[in-house]
C-alpha positions as YAML, in Angstrom:
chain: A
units: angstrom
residues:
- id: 1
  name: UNK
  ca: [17.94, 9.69, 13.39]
- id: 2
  name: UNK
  ca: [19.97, 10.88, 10.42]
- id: 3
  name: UNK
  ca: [23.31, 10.03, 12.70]
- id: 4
  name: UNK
  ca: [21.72, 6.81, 13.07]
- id: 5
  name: UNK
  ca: [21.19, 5.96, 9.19]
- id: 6
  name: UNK
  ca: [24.95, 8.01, 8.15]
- id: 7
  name: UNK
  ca: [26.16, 5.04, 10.95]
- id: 8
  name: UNK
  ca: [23.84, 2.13, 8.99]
- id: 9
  name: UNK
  ca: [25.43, 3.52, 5.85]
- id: 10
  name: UNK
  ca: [29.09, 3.68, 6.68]
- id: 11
  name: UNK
  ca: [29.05, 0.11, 7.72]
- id: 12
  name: UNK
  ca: [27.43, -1.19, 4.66]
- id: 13
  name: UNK
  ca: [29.22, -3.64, 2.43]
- id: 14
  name: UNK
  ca: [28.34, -5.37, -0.66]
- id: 15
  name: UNK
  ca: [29.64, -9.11, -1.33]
- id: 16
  name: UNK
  ca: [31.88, -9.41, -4.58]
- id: 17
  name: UNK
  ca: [28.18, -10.81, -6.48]
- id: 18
  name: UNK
  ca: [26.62, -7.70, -5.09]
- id: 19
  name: UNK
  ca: [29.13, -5.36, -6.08]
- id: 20
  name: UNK
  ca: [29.09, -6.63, -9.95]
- id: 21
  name: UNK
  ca: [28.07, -4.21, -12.47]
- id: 22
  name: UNK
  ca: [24.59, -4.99, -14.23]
- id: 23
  name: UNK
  ca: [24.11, -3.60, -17.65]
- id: 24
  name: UNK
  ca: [20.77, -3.10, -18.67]
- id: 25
  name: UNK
  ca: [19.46, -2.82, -22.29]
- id: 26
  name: UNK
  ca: [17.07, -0.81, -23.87]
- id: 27
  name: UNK
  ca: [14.51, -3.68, -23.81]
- id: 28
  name: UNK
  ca: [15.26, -3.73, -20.09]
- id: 29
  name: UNK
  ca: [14.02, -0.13, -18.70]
- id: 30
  name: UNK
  ca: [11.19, -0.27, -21.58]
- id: 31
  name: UNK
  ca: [9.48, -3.83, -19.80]
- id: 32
  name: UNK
  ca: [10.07, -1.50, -16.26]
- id: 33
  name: UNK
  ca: [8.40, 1.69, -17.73]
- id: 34
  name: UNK
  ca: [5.33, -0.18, -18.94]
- id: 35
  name: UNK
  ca: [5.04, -2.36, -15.98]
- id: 36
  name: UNK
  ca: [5.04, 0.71, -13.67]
- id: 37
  name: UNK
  ca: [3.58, 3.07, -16.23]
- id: 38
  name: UNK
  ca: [0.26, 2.44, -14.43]
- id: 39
  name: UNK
  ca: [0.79, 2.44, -10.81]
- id: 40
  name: UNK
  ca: [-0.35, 5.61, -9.15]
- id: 41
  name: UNK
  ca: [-3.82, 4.54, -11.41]
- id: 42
  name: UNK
  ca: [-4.05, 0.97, -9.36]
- id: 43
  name: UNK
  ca: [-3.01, 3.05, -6.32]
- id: 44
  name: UNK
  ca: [-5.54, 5.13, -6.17]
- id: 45
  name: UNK
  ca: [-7.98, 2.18, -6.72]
- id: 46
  name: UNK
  ca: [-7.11, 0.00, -4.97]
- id: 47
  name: UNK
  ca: [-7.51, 2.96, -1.77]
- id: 48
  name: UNK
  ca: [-10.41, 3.81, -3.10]
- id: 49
  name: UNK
  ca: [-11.57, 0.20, -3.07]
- id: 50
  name: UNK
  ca: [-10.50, -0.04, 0.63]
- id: 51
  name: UNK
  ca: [-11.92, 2.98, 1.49]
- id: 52
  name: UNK
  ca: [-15.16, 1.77, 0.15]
- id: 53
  name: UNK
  ca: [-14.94, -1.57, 2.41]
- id: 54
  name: UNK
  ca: [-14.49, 0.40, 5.56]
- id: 55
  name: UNK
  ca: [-17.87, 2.46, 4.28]
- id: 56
  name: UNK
  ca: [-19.31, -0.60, 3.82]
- id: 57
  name: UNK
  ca: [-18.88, -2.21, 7.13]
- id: 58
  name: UNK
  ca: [-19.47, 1.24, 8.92]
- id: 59
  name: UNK
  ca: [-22.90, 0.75, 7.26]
- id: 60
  name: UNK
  ca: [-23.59, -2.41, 8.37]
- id: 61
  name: UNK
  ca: [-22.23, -1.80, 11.86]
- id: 62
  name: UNK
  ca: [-24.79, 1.06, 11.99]
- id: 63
  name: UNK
  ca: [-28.05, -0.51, 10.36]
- id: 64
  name: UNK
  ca: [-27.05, -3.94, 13.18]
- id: 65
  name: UNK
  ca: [-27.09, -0.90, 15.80]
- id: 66
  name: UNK
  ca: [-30.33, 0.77, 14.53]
- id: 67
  name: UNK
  ca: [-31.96, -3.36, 14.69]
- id: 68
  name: UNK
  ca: [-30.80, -3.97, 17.95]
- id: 69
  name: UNK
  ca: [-32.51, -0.51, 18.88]
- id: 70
  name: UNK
  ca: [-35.35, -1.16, 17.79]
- id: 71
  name: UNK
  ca: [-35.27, -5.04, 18.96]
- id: 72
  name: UNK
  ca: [-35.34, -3.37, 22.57]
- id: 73
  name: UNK
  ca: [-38.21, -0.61, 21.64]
- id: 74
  name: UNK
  ca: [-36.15, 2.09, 21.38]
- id: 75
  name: UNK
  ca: [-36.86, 4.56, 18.94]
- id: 76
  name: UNK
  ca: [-34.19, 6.89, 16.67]
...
């Protein structure tokens, strides 16, 4: 696999747009820290949140099962 990417890389060009220089000021990587600067927090929520929804519908899927059960007289 690394042959495979050093081949992907060695073929790689840039246009003459894409090979301009962009200078970025101060105000620049400030906006980009504070937009990132809480990430990893919404992350770990947002998996949490998911992790939570696939709890959820476990539950349900199991209290359906335990209805259906007992629909049928079974018991446990």
């Amino acid at each position: 696999m690394a042959e495979e990417l050093e081949a992907l890389w060695q073929r790689l060009s840039l246009t003459e747009e894409e090979d301009e220089n962009i200078i970025l000021g101060s105000s620049s990587t400030k906006a980009a820290k504070e937009r990132g600067k809480n990430y990893l927090v919404m992350k770990i929520l947002s998996r949490k949140s998911i992790m939570l929804d696939a709890l959820w519908k476990k539950f349900e899927n199991d209290v359906e099962a335990k209805q259906r059960g007992a629909d049928h007289g079974d018991r446990g």
